Coordinates of C-alpha atoms and ligand atoms in Angstrom, one line a residue:
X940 CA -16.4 -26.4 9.9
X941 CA -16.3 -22.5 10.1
X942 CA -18.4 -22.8 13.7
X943 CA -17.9 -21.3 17.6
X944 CA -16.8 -24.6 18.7
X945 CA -13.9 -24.5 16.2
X946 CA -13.0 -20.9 17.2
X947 CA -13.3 -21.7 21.0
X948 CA -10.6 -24.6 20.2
X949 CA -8.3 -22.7 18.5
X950 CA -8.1 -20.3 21.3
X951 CA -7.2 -22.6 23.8
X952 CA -4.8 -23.8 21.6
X953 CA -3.0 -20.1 21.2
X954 CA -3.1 -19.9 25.2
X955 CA -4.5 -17.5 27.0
X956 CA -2.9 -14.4 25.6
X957 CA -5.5 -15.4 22.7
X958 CA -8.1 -15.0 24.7
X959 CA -7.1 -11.3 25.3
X960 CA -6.3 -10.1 21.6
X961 CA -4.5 -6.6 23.8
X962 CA -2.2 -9.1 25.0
X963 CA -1.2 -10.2 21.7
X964 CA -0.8 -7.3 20.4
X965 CA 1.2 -6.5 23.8
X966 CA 3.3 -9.3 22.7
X967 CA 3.6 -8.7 19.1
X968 CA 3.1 -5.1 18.2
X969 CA 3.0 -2.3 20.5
X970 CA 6.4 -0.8 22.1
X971 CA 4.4 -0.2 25.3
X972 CA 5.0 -3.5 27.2
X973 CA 7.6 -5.9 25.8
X974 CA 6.9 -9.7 27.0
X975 CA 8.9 -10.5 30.2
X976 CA 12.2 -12.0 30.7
X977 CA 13.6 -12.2 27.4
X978 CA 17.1 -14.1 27.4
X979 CA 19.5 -12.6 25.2
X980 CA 20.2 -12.7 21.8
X981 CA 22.9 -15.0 20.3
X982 CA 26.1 -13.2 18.4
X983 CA 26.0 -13.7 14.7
X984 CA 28.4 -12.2 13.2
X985 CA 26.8 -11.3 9.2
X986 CA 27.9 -13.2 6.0
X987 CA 28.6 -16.5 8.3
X988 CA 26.7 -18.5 6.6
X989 CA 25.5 -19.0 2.2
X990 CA 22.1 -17.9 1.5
X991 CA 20.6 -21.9 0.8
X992 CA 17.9 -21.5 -2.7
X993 CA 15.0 -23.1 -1.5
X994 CA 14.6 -26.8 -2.7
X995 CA 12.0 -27.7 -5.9
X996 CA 9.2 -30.2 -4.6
X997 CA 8.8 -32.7 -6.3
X998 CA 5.1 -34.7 -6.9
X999 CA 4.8 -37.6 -5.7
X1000 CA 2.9 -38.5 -9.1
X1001 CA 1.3 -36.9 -11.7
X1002 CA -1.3 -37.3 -14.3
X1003 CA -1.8 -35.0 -18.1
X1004 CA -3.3 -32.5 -15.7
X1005 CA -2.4 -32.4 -12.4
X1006 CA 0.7 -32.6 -10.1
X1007 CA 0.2 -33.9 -6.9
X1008 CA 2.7 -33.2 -3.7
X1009 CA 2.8 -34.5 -0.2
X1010 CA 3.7 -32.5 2.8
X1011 CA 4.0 -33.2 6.3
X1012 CA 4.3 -30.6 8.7
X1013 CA 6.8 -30.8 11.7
X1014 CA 9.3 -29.7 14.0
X1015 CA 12.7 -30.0 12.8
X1016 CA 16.4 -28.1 13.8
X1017 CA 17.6 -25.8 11.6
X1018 CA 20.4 -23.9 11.7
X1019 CA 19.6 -20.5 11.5
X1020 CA 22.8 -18.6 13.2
X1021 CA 25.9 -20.7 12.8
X1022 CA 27.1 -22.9 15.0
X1023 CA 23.6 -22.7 17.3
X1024 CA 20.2 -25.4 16.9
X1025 CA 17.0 -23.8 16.6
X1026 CA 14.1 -25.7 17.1
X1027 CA 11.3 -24.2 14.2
X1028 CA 7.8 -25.7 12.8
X1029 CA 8.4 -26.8 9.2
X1030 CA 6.9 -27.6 6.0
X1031 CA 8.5 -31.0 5.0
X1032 CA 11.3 -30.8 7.7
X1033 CA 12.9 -27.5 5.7
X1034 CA 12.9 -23.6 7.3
X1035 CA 11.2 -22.2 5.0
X1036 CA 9.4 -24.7 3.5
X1037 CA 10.0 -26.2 -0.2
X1038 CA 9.0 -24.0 -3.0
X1039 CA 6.8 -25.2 -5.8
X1040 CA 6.9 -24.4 -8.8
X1041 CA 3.5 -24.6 -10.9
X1042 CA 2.1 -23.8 -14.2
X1043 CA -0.9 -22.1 -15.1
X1044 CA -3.4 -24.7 -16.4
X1045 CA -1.8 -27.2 -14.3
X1046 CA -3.3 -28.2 -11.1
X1047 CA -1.2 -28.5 -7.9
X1048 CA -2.7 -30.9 -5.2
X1049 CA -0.9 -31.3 -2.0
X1050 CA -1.8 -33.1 0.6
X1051 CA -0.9 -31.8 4.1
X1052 CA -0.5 -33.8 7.2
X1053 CA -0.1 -31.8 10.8
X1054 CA 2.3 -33.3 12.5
X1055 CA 2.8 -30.4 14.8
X1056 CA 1.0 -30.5 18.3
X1057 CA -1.1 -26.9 17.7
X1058 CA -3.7 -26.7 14.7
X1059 CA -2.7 -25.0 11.0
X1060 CA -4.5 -24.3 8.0
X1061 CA -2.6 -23.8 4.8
X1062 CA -3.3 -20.7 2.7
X1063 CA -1.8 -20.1 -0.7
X1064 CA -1.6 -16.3 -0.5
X1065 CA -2.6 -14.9 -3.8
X1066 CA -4.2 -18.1 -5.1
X1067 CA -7.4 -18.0 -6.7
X1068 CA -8.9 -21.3 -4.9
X1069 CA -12.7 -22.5 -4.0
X1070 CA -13.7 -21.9 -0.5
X1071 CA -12.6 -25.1 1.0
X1072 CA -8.7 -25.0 0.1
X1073 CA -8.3 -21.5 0.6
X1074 CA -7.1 -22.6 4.5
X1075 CA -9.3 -20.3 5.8
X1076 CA -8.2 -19.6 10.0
X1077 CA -11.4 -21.3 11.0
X1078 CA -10.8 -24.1 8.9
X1079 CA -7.7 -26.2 10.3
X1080 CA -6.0 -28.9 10.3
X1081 CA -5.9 -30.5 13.9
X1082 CA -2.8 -31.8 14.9
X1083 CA -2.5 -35.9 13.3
X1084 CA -5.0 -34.7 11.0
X1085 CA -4.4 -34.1 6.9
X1086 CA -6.4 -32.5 4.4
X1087 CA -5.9 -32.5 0.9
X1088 CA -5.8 -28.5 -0.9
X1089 CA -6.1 -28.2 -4.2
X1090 CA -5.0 -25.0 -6.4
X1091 CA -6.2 -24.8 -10.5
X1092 CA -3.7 -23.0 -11.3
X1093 CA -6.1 -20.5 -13.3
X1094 CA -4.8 -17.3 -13.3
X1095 CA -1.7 -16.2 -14.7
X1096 CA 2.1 -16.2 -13.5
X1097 CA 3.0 -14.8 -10.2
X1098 CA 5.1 -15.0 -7.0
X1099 CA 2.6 -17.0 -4.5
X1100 CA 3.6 -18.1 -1.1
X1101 CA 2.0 -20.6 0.8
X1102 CA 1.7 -19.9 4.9
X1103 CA 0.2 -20.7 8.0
X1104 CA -3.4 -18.9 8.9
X1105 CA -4.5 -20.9 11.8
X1106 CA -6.8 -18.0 13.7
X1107 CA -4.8 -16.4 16.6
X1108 CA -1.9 -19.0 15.8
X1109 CA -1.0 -17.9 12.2
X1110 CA 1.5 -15.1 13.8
X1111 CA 3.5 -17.9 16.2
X1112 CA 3.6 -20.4 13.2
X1113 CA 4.7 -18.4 10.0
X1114 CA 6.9 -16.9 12.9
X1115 CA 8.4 -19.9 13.5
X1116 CA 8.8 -21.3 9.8
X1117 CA 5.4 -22.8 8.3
X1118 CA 5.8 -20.9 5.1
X1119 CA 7.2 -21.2 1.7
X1120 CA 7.4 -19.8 -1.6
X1121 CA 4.8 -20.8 -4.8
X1122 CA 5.9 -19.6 -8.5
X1123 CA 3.2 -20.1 -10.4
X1124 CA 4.6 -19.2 -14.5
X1125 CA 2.6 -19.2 -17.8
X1126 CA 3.9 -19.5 -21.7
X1127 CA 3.2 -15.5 -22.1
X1128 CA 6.0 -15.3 -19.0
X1129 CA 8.0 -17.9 -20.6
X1130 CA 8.2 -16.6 -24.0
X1131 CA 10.5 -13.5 -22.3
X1132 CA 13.9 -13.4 -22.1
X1133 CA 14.1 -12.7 -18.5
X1134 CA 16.8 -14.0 -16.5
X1135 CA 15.4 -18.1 -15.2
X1136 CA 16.3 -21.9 -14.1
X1137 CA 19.1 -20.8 -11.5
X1138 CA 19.2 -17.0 -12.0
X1139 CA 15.7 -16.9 -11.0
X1140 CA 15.5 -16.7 -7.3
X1141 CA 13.0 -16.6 -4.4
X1142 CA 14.3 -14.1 -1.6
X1143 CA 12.1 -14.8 1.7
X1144 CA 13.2 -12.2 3.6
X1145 CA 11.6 -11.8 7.6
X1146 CA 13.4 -10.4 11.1
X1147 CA 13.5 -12.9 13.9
X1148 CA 14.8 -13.3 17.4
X1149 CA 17.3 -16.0 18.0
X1150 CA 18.6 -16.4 21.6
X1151 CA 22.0 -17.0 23.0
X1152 CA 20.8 -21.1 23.5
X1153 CA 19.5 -20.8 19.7
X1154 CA 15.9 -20.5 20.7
X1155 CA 13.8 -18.9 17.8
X1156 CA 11.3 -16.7 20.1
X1157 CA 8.2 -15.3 19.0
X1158 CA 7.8 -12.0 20.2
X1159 CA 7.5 -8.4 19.0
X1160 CA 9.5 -6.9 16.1
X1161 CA 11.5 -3.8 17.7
X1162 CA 13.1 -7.0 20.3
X1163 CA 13.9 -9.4 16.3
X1164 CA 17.3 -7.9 15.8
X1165 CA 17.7 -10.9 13.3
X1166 CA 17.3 -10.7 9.7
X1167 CA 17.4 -14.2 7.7
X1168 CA 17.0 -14.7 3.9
X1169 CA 15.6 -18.0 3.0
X1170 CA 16.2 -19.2 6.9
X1171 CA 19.4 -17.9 7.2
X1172 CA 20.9 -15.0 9.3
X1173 CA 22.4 -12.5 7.0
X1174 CA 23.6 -14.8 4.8
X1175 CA 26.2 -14.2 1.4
X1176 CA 25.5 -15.3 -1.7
X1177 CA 27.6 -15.8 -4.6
X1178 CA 26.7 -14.4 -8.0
X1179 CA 27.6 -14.4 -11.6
X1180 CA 28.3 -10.8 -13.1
X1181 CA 24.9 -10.9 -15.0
X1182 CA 21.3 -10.3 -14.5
X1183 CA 19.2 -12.1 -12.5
X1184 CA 15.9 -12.3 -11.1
X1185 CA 15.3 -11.9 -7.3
X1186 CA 11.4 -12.7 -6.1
X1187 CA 11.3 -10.3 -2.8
X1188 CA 8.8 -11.5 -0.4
X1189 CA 8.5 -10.0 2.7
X1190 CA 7.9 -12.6 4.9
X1191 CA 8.3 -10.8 8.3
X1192 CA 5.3 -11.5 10.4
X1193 CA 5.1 -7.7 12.1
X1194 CA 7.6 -5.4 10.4
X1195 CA 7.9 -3.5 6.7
X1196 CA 11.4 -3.4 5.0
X1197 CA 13.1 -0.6 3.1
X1198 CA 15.2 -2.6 0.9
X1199 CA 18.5 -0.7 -1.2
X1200 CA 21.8 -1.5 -2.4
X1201 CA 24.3 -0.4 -0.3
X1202 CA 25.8 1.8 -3.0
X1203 CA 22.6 3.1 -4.2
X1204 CA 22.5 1.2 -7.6
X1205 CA 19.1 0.8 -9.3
X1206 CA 17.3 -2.0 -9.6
X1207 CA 14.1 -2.8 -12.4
X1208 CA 10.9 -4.0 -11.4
X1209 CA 9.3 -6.4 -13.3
X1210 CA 6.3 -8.0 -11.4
X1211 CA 4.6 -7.3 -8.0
X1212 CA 2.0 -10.0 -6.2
X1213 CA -0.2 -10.9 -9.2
X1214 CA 2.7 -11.1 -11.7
X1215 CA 4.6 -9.0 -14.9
X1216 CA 4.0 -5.1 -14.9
X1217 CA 2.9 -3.9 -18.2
X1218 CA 5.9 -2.3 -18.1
X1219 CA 9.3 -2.2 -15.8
X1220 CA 9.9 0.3 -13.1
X1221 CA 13.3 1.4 -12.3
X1222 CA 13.7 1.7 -8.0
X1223 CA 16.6 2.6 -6.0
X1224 CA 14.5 1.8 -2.9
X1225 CA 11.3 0.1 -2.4
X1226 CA 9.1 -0.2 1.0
X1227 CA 7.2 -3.4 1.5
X1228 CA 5.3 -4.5 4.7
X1229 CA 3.8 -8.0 5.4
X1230 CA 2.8 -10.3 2.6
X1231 CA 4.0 -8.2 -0.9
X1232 CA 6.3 -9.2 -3.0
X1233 CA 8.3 -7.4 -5.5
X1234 CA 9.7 -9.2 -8.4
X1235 CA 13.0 -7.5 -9.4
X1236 CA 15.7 -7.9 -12.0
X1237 CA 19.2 -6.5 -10.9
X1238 CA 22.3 -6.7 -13.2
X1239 CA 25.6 -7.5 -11.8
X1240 CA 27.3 -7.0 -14.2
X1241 CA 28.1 -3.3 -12.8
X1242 CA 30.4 -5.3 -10.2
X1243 CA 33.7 -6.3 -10.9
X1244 CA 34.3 -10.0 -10.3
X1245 CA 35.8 -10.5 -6.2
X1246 CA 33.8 -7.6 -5.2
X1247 CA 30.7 -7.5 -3.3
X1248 CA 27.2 -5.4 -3.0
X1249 CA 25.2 -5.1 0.5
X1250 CA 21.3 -5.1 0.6
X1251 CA 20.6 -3.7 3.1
X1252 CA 17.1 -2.5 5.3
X1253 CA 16.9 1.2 5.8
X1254 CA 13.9 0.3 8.1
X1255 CA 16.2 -1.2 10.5
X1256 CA 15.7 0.6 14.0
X1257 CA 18.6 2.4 15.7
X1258 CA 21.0 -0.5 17.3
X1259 CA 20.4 -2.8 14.3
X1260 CA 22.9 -4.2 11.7
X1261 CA 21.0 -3.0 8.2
X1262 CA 22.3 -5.4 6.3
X1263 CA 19.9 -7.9 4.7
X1264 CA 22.4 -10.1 3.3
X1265 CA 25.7 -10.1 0.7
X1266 CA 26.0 -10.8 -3.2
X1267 CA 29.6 -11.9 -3.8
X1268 CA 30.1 -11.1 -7.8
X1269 CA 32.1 -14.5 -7.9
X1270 CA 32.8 -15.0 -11.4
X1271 CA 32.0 -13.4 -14.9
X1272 CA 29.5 -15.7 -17.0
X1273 CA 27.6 -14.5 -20.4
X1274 CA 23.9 -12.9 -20.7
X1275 CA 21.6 -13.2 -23.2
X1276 CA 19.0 -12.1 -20.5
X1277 CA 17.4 -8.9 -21.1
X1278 CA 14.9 -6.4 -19.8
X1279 CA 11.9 -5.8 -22.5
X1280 CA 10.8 -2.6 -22.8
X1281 CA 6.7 -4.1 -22.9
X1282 CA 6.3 -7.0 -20.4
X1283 CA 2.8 -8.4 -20.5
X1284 CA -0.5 -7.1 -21.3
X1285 CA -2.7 -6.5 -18.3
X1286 CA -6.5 -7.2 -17.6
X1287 CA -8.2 -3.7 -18.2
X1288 CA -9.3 -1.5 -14.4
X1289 CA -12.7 -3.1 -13.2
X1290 CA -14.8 -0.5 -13.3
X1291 CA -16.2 -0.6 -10.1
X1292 CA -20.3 0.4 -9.4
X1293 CA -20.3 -0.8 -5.7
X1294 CA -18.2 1.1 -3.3
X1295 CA -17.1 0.7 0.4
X1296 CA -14.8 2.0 2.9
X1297 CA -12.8 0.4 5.3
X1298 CA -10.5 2.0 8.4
X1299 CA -8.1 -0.4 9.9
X1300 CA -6.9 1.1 13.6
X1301 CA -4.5 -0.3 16.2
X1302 CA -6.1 1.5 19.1
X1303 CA -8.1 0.5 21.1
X1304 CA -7.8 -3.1 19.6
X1305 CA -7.1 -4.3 16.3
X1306 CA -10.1 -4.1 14.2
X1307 CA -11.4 -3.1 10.6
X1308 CA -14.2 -0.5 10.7
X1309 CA -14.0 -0.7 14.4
X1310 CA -14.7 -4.6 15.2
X1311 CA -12.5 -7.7 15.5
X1312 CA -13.3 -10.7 13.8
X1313 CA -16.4 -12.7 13.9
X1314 CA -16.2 -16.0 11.9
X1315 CA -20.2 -16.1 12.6
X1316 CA -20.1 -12.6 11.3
X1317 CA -20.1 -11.8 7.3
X1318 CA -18.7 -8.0 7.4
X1319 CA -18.9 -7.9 3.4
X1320 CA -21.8 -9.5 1.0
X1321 CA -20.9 -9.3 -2.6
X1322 CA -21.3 -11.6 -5.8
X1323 CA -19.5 -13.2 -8.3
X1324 CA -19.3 -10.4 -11.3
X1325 CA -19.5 -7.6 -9.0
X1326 CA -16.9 -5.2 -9.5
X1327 CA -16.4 -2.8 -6.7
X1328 CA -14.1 0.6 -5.4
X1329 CA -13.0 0.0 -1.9
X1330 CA -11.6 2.8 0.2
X1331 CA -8.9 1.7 3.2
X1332 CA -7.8 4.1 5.5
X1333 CA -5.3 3.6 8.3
X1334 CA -6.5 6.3 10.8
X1335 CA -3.4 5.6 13.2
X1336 CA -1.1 8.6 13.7
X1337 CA 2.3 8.2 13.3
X1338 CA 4.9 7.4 15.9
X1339 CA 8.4 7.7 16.5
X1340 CA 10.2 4.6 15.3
X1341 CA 10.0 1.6 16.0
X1342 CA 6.1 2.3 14.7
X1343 CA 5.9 -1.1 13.0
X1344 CA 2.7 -1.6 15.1
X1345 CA 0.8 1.6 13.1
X1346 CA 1.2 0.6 9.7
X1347 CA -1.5 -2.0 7.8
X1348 CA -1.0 -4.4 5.8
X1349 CA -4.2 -4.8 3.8
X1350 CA -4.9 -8.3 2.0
X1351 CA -7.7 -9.8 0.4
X1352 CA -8.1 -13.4 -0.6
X1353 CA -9.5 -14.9 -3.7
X1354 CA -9.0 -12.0 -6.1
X1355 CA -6.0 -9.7 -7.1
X1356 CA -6.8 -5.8 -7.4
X1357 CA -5.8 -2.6 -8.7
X1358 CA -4.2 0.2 -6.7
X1359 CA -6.3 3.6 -8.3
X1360 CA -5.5 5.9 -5.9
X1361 CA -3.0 6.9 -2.7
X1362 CA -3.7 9.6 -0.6
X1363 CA -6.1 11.1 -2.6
X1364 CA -3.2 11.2 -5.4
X1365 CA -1.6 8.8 -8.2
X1366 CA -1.0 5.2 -7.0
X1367 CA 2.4 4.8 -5.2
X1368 CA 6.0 3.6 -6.5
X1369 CA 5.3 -0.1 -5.7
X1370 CA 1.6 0.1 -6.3
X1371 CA 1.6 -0.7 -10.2
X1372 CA -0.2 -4.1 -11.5
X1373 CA -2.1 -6.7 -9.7
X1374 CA -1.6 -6.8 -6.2
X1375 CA -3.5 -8.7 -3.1
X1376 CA -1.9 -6.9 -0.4
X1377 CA -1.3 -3.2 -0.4
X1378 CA 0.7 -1.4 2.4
X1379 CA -0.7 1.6 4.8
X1380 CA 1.7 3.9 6.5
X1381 CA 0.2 5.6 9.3
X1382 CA -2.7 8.4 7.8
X1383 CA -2.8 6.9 4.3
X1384 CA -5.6 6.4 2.2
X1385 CA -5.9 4.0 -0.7
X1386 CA -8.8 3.4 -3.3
X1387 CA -8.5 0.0 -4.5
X1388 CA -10.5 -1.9 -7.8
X1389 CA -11.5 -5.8 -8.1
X1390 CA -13.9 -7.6 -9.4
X1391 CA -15.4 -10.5 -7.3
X1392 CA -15.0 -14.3 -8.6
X1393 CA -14.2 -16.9 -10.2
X1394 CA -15.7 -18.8 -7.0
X1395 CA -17.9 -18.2 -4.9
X1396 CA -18.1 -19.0 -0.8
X1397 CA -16.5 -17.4 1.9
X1398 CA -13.2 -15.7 2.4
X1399 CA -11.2 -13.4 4.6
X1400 CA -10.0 -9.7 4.0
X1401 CA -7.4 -8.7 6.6
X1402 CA -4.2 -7.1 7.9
X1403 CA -1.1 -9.3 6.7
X1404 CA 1.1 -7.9 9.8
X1405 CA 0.1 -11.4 11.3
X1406 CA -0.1 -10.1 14.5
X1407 CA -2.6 -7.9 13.8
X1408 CA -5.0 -10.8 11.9
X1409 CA -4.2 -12.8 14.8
X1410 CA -5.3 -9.9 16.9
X1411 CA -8.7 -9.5 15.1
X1412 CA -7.7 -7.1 12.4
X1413 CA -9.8 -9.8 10.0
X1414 CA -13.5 -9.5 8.0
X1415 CA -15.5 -12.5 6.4
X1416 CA -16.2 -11.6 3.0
X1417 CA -19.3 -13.9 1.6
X1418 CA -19.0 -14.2 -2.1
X1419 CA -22.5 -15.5 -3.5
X1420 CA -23.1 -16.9 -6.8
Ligands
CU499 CU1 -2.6 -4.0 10.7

């Protein structure tokens, strides 16, 4: 299934700016050249419209050990700015897709039809999956086709997302709304009092560029002035003064956020992509580019009921609103939530013995250690067991904002890691516990540590700013037995 002819189909299928990777990145990441004749964008007014909580899937059946879904992917309106019809590619008919919520020891089967006229592969990002449901971007779906995916469940809680990574397409259709949020929780994450049921909320947060006619238009991030939170445009949402857990995901396909509170107030970090920190981290601002998420508890409490706090994006480029969206303290409520000092217990550092280096570059062309991506190509041979140190470097210079297009997103499938180093330094402020994607500001350096398993086959390695991936910015990684 991973073959040429596959590859050749798909880029036929992305059109012909796929079969010139420059041009997508023209399109999609570099300030240089912005795509012709874009119509203009339409006026949304911010806090227009509540911030929707994703809906719970429900199985269609299940058995003592599995759950199994359905899911059919297809265009569908949503209303993204009020009062204007966007046409977007769903899972399920919703923008963003349903979340599911799964349990670890407790498989999740889903069965996916395409119903969409271009060809997806569903990848659960951060799921440890065999070979064949990991929705690899040779692997698709073609359009009338379904496949049936099927996640164990095997490691422990975490923030998951499900999205698109269709090769050369997976930009366009996570773009355009094939992607959705995946809590996966355990009976370790359970047995805390954190703040759950409806205080425990997924925020997808992504730019966008909605025209004047309500078009939704792919295109590159400094021309998205629109910022949605779970498919909305700057929505509100109303609150109860008490804690409550907020999943960040950054689900923007080409752009980092610098998310604070408009009045500066602290928020505690409890989790990051593989799950609970050891221990929580107070921020006040946190960076995150393509594909992390940060799990975060804030309190209001500190607000007086009828007022309201701002999130807002300090990443926004000059002429943009910042504001992310609103929390409306709406009513007082009690809390018997809390904070514990000691979280989980973490998997000890792999020790790595093997060691390789990486350097991810925009220019010339999007590559890792200076090629695009070869599905016929295996860029990394390792085996299950082995653990490793890898080295990434992002040996683009900085720019002048909007520099979006020379940062790196680095994200390996299959296995979470450890951040050991930045810069030759201590790990960053958002780099603690298990992560699968780790951000790369122009001239950094990190040393990451994994250990390869629990399956074995072939993945992908690559840059989660999606046009960069669907530029090339991709490796095979062969995992043998
Ligand atoms: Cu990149």
């Amino acid at each position: 299934m991973l073959n040429r002819r596959n590859l050749l189909k798909l880029t036929a299928a992305g059109g012909a700016a796929a079969l010139f990777p420059w041009e997508r990145v023209a399109a999609a990441g570099s300030p240089a050249t912005g795509p012709a004749a874009l119509a203009e964008t339409a006026d949304a007014a911010p806090f227009a419209q509540a911030m929707p909580v994703p809906r719970v899937l429900r199985p269609v059946r299940s058995t003592r050990s599995a759950d199994f879904y359905r899911m059919r992917m297809k265009e569908a309106d949503a209303e993204i700015v009020k009062g204007l019809t966007s046409r977007v590619r769903t899972y399920g008919g919703t923008f963003p897709g349903p979340t599911i919520r799964a349990r670890s020891g407790r498989e999740v089967v889903i069965r996916q039809t395409n119903g969409l006229t271009v060809p997806t592969a569903v990848h659960l990002h951060g799921g440890h999956v065999r070979s064949e449901h990991d929705g690899l971007p040779m692997d698709t779906i073609e359009p009338g086709d379904s496949r049936t995916y099927r996640y164990p469940n095997t490691q422990r809680a975490s923030s998951l997302w499900y999205h698109d990574h269709a090769h050369h397409l997976e930009a366009e259709n996570v773009f355009l709304g094939l992607h959705g949020t995946y809590l996966l929780s355990d009976r370790e994450e359970r047995r805390l009092p954190l703040p759950s049921g409806r205080y425990d909320i997924p925020l997808a947060i992504r730019d966008a560029r909605v025209e004047a006619d309500g078009t939704l238009r792919y295109t590159r991030p400094s021309d998205c002035p629109n910022m949605l939170v779970n498919g909305k445009e700057r929505p509100y949402f109303e609150v109860a003064a008490r804690k409550y857990r907020l999943r960040l995901y950054n689900a923007c396909a080409n752009r980092y956020l610098r998310l604070r509170f408009a009045d500066g107030a602290e928020f505690t970090q409890i989790g990051s992509d593989g799950g609970l920190l050891a221990e929580p981290v107070g921020h006040t601002e946190v960076t995150l580019l393509g594909g992390e998420r940060l799990d975060v508890v804030v309190d209001f409490a500190r607000y007086r009921v009828g007022t309201s706090v701002v999130l807002e994006n300090t990443g926004a480029l000059p002429g943009e609103r910042p504001e992310v969206m609103r929390f409306d303290v709406v009513r007082g409520t009690a809390d018997r939530s809390r904070v514990p000092d000691r979280l989980a217990e973490l998997p000890p550092v792999p020790r790595g013995t093997v060691e390789r280096d990486f350097t991810l570059q925009t220019f010339p062309a999007m590559t890792i250690n200076g090629r695009t991506y070869d599905p016929e190509r295996a860029d990394v041979v390792t085996r299950v067991g082995s653990s490793e140190v890898w080295t990434i470097r992002n040996v683009d210079t900085p720019v002048a904002p909007p520099d979006f297009h020379v940062w790196h997103s680095f994200h390996t499938h299959l296995v979470m890691f450890r951040v050991l180093e930045r810069n030759g330094g201590p790990a960053g402020p958002t780099d603690a516990g298990l992560k699968d994607t780790v951000t790369l500001g122009p001239g950094e350096s990190v040393k990451i540590a994994m250990t390869w398993g629990e399956y074995s086959g072939q993945y992908v390695f690559h840059c989660h700013q999606l046009g960069h991936s669907s530029g090339g910015q991709m490796g095979r990684i062969d995992v043998l037995p």
